[in-house]
Short mmCIF file of C-alpha atoms in Angstrom, two decimals:
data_model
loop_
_atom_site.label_atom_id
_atom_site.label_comp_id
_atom_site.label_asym_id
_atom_site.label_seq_id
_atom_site.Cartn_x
_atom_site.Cartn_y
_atom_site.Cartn_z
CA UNK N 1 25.34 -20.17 8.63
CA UNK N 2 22.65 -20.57 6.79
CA UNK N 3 21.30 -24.18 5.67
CA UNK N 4 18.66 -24.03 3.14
CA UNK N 5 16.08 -26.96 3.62
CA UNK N 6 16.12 -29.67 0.58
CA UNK N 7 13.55 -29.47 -1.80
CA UNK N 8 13.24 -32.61 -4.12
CA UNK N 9 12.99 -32.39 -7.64
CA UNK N 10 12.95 -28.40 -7.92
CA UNK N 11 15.28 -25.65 -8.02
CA UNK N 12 16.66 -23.99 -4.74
CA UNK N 13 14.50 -21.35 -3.29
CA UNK N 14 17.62 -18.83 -4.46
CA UNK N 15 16.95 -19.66 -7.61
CA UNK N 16 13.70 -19.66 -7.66
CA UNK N 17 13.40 -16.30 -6.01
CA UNK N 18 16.09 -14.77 -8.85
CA UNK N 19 13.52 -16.45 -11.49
CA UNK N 20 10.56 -15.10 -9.96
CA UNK N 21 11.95 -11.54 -9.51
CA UNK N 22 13.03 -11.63 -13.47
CA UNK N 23 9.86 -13.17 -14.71
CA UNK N 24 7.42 -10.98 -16.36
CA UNK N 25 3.97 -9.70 -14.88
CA UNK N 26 2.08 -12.65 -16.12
CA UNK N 27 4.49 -15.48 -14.80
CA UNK N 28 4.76 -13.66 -11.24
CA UNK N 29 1.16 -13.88 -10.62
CA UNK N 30 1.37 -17.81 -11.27
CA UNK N 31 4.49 -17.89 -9.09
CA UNK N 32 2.60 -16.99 -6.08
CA UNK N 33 1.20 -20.34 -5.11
CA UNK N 34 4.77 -21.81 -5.54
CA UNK N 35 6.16 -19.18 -3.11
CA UNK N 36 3.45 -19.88 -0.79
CA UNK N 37 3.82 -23.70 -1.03
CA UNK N 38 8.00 -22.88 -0.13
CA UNK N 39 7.41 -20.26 2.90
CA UNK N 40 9.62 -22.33 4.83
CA UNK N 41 12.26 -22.68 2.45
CA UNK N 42 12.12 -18.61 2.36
CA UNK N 43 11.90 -18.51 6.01
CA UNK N 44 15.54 -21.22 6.52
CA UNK N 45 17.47 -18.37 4.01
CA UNK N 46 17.29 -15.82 7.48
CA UNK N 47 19.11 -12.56 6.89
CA UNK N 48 19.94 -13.55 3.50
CA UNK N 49 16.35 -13.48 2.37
CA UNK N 50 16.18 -10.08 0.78
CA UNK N 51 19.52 -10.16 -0.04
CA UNK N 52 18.63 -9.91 -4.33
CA UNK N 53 16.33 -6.71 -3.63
CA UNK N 54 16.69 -3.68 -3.14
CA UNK N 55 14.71 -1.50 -0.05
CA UNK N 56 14.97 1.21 -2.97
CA UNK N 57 13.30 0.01 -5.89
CA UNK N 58 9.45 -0.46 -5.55
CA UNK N 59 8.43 -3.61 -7.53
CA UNK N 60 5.75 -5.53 -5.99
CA UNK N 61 7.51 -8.97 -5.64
CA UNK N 62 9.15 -8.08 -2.62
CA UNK N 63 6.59 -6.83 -1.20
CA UNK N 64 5.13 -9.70 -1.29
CA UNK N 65 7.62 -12.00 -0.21
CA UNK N 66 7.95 -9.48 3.13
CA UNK N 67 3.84 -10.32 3.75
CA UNK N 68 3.83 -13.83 3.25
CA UNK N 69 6.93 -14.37 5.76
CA UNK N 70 5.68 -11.99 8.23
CA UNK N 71 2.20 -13.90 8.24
CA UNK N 72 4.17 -17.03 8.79
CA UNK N 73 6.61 -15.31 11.19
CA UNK N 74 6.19 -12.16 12.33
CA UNK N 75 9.33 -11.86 14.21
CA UNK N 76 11.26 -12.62 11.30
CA UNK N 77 11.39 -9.21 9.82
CA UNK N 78 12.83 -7.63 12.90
CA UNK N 79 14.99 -10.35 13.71
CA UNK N 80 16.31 -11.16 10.56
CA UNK N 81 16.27 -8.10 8.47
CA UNK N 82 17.27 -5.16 10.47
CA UNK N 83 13.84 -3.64 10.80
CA UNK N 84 12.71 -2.98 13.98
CA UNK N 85 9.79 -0.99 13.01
CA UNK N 86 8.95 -3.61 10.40
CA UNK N 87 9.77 -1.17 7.53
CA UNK N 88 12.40 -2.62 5.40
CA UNK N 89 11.34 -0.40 1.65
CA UNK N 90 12.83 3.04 1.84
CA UNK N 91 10.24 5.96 2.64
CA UNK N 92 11.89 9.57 1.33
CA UNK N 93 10.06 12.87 2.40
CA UNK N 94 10.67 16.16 1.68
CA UNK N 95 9.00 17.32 4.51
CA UNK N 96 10.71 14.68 7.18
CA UNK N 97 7.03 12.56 7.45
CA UNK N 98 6.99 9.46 8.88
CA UNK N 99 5.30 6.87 6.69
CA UNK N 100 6.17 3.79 9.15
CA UNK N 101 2.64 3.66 9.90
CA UNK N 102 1.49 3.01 6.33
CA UNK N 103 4.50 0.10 5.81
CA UNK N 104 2.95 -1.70 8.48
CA UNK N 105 -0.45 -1.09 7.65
CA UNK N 106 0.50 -2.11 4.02
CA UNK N 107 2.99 -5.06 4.99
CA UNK N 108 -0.19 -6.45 8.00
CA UNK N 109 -2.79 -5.88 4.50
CA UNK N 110 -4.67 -3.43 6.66
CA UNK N 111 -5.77 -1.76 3.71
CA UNK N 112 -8.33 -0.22 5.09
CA UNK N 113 -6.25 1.77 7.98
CA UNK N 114 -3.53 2.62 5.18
CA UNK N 115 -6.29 4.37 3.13
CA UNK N 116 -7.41 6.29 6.10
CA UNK N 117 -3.66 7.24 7.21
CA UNK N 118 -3.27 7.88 3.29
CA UNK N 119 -6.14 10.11 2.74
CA UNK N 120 -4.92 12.29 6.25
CA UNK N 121 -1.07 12.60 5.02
CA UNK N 122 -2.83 14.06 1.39
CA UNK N 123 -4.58 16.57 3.65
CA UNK N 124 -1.17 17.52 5.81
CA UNK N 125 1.05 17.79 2.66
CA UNK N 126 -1.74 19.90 0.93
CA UNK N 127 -1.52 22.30 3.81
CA UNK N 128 -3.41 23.71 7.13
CA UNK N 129 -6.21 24.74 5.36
CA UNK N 130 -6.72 21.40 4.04
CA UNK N 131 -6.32 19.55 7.37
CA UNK N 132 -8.92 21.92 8.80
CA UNK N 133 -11.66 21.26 6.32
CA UNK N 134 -11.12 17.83 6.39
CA UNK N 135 -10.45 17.20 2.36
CA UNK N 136 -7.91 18.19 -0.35
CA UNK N 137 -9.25 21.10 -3.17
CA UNK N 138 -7.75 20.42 -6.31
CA UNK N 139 -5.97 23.73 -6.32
CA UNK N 140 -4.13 22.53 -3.46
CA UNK N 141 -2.47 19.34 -5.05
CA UNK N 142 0.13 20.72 -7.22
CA UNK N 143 1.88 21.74 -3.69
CA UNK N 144 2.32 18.56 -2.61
CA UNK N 145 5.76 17.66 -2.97
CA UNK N 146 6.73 14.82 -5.30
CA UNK N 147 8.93 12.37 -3.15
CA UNK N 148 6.13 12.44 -0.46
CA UNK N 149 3.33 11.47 -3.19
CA UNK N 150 5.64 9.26 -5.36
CA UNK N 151 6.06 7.82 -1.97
CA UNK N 152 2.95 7.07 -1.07
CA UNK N 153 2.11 5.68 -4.44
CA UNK N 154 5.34 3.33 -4.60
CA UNK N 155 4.22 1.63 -0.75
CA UNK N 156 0.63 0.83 -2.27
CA UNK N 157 2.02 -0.42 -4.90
CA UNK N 158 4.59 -3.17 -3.68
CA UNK N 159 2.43 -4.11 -0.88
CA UNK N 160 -0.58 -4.95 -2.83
CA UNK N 161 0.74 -6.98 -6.07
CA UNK N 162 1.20 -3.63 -8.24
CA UNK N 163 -2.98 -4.06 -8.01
CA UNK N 164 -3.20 -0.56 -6.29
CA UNK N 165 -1.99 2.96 -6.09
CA UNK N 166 -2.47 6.39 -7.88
CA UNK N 167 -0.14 5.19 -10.94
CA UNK N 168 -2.34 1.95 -11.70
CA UNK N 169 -5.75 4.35 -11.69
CA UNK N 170 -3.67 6.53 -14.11
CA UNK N 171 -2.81 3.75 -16.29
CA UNK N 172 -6.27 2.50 -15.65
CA UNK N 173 -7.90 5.64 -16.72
CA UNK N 174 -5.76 6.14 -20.17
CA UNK N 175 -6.72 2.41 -21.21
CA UNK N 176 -10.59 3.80 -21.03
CA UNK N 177 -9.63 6.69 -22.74
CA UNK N 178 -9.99 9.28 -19.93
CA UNK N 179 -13.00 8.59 -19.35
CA UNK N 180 -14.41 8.88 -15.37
CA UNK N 181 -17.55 7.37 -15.93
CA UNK N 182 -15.85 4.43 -17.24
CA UNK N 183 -13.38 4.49 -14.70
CA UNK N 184 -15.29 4.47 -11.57
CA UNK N 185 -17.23 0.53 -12.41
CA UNK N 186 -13.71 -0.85 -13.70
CA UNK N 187 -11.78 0.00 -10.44
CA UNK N 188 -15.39 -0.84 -7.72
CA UNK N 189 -16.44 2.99 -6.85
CA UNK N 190 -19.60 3.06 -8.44
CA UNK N 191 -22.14 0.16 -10.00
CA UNK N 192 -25.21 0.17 -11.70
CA UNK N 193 -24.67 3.92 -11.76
CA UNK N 194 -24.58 4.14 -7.32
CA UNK N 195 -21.54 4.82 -5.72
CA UNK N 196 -19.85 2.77 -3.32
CA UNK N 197 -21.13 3.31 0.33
CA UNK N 198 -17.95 4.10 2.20
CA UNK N 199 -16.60 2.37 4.32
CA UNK N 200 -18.41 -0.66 4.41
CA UNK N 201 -19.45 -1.45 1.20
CA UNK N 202 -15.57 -1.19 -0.04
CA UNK N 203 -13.81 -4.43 -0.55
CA UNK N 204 -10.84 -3.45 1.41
CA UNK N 205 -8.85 -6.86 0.65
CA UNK N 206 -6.07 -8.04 -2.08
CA UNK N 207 -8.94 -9.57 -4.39
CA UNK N 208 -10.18 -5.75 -4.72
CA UNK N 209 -10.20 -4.77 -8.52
CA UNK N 210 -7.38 -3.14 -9.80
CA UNK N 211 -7.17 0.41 -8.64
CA UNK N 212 -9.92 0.05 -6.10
CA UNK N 213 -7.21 1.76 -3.48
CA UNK N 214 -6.58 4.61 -2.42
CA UNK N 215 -10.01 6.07 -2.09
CA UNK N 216 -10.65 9.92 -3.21
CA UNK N 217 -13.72 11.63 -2.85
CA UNK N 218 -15.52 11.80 -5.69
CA UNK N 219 -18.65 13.47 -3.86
CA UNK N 220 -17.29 17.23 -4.90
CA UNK N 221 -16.31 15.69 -8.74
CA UNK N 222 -13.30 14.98 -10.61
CA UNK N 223 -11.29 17.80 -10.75
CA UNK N 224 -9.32 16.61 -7.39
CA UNK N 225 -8.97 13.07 -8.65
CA UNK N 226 -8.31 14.74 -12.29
CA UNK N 227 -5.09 16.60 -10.51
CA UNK N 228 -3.64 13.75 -8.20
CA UNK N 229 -3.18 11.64 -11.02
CA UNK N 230 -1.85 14.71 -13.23
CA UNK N 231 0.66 15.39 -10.48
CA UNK N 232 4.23 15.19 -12.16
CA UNK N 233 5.26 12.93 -9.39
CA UNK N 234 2.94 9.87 -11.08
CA UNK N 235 3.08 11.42 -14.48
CA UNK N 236 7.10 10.86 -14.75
CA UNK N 237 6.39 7.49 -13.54
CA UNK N 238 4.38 6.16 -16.21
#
């Protein structure tokens, strides 16, 4: 059984996990240095951790609490949650594609490897031809099936704060009024009118701006970008 670890003069951790996973946007993000300051507290629940979330619902919070105990512990995940391959969220495909790789990626804040394994699994659900070229045409977008993309868009987003994924450059791209060229400086693609140098000159960390991640090439213009975040997998999202 069980024994959570006292904690003077403050609510359980239960209860403050319930209260952080009900709070709204702006009182999460100044939860975070409490959860951090009561890792061990989270760590003493054990297999009852995750036990007020759910693998199939994508909200960022528990994404985050998997991350901090897994850079505290990372044992605890597989011996504590079931998850020998680390990959406790669900991760549906139509076409049976394994997106273990990106959960750990994501869950390790590898960002930088998840964008690369993100950008190849765009190519392979858009089709051989894609995978050949090496790149995505717009054309080729609208065949990518919508559980794979929704996906891929829902495992950026709860490892990363809700700071990245297609669906926050969507909603990042209606508050500038569709608009690219004011798109690109808000989420760190282009400045001073240059582009980004990829890979280096990418900030490929959690204090990224909003939207910075997943890259697309932007080299060929907008019309691929333009029809990712059109797709009806992110549009019924919003």
């Amino acid at each position: 059984m069980t024994v959570e670890k006292p904690h003077p003069n403050k609510e359980s951790i239960k209860e403050y996990l319930e209260s952080f996973n009900m709070a709204s946007e702006r009182k999460r993000i100044g939860s975070l240095t409490g959860l951090e300051e009561r890792v061990d507290d989270l760590l003493s629940l054990g297999s009852s951790l995750m036990s007020g979330f759910d693998p199939g619902i994508y909200d960022w919070p528990s994404g985050f609490i998997l991350q901090l105990i897994h850079k505290n512990d990372d044992s605890f995940i597989k011996n504590n949650l079931n998850c020998d391959d680390l990959c406790w969220f669900k991760a549906p495909s139509e076409v049976g594609f394994d997106y273990s790789p990106l959960q750990r990626y994501l869950l390790n804040e590898n960002y930088e490897d998840a964008d690369r394994f993100t950008s190849a699994k765009l190519r392979e659900l858009a089709g051989a031809k894609a995978v050949k070229r090496g790149y995505v045409y717009f054309s080729e977008v609208e065949k990518i099936p919508s559980i794979d993309l929704s996906t891929l868009d829902n495992l950026w987003i709860v490892y990363s704060r809700g700071k990245f994924g297609f669906t926050v450059q969507a909603k990042i791209l209606d508050s500038v009024g569709g608009r690219y060229d004011k798109l690109w400086p808000r989420i760190g693609w282009k400045k001073d009118g240059i582009w980004t140098r990829y890979p280096k000159a990418f900030n490929w960390s959690i204090e990224a701006p909003n939207g910075h991640m997943p890259l697309v090439n932007q080299l060929r213009g907008v019309r691929l970008m333009d029809a990712l975040l059109n797709h009806q997998a992110l549009t019924t999202k919003s």
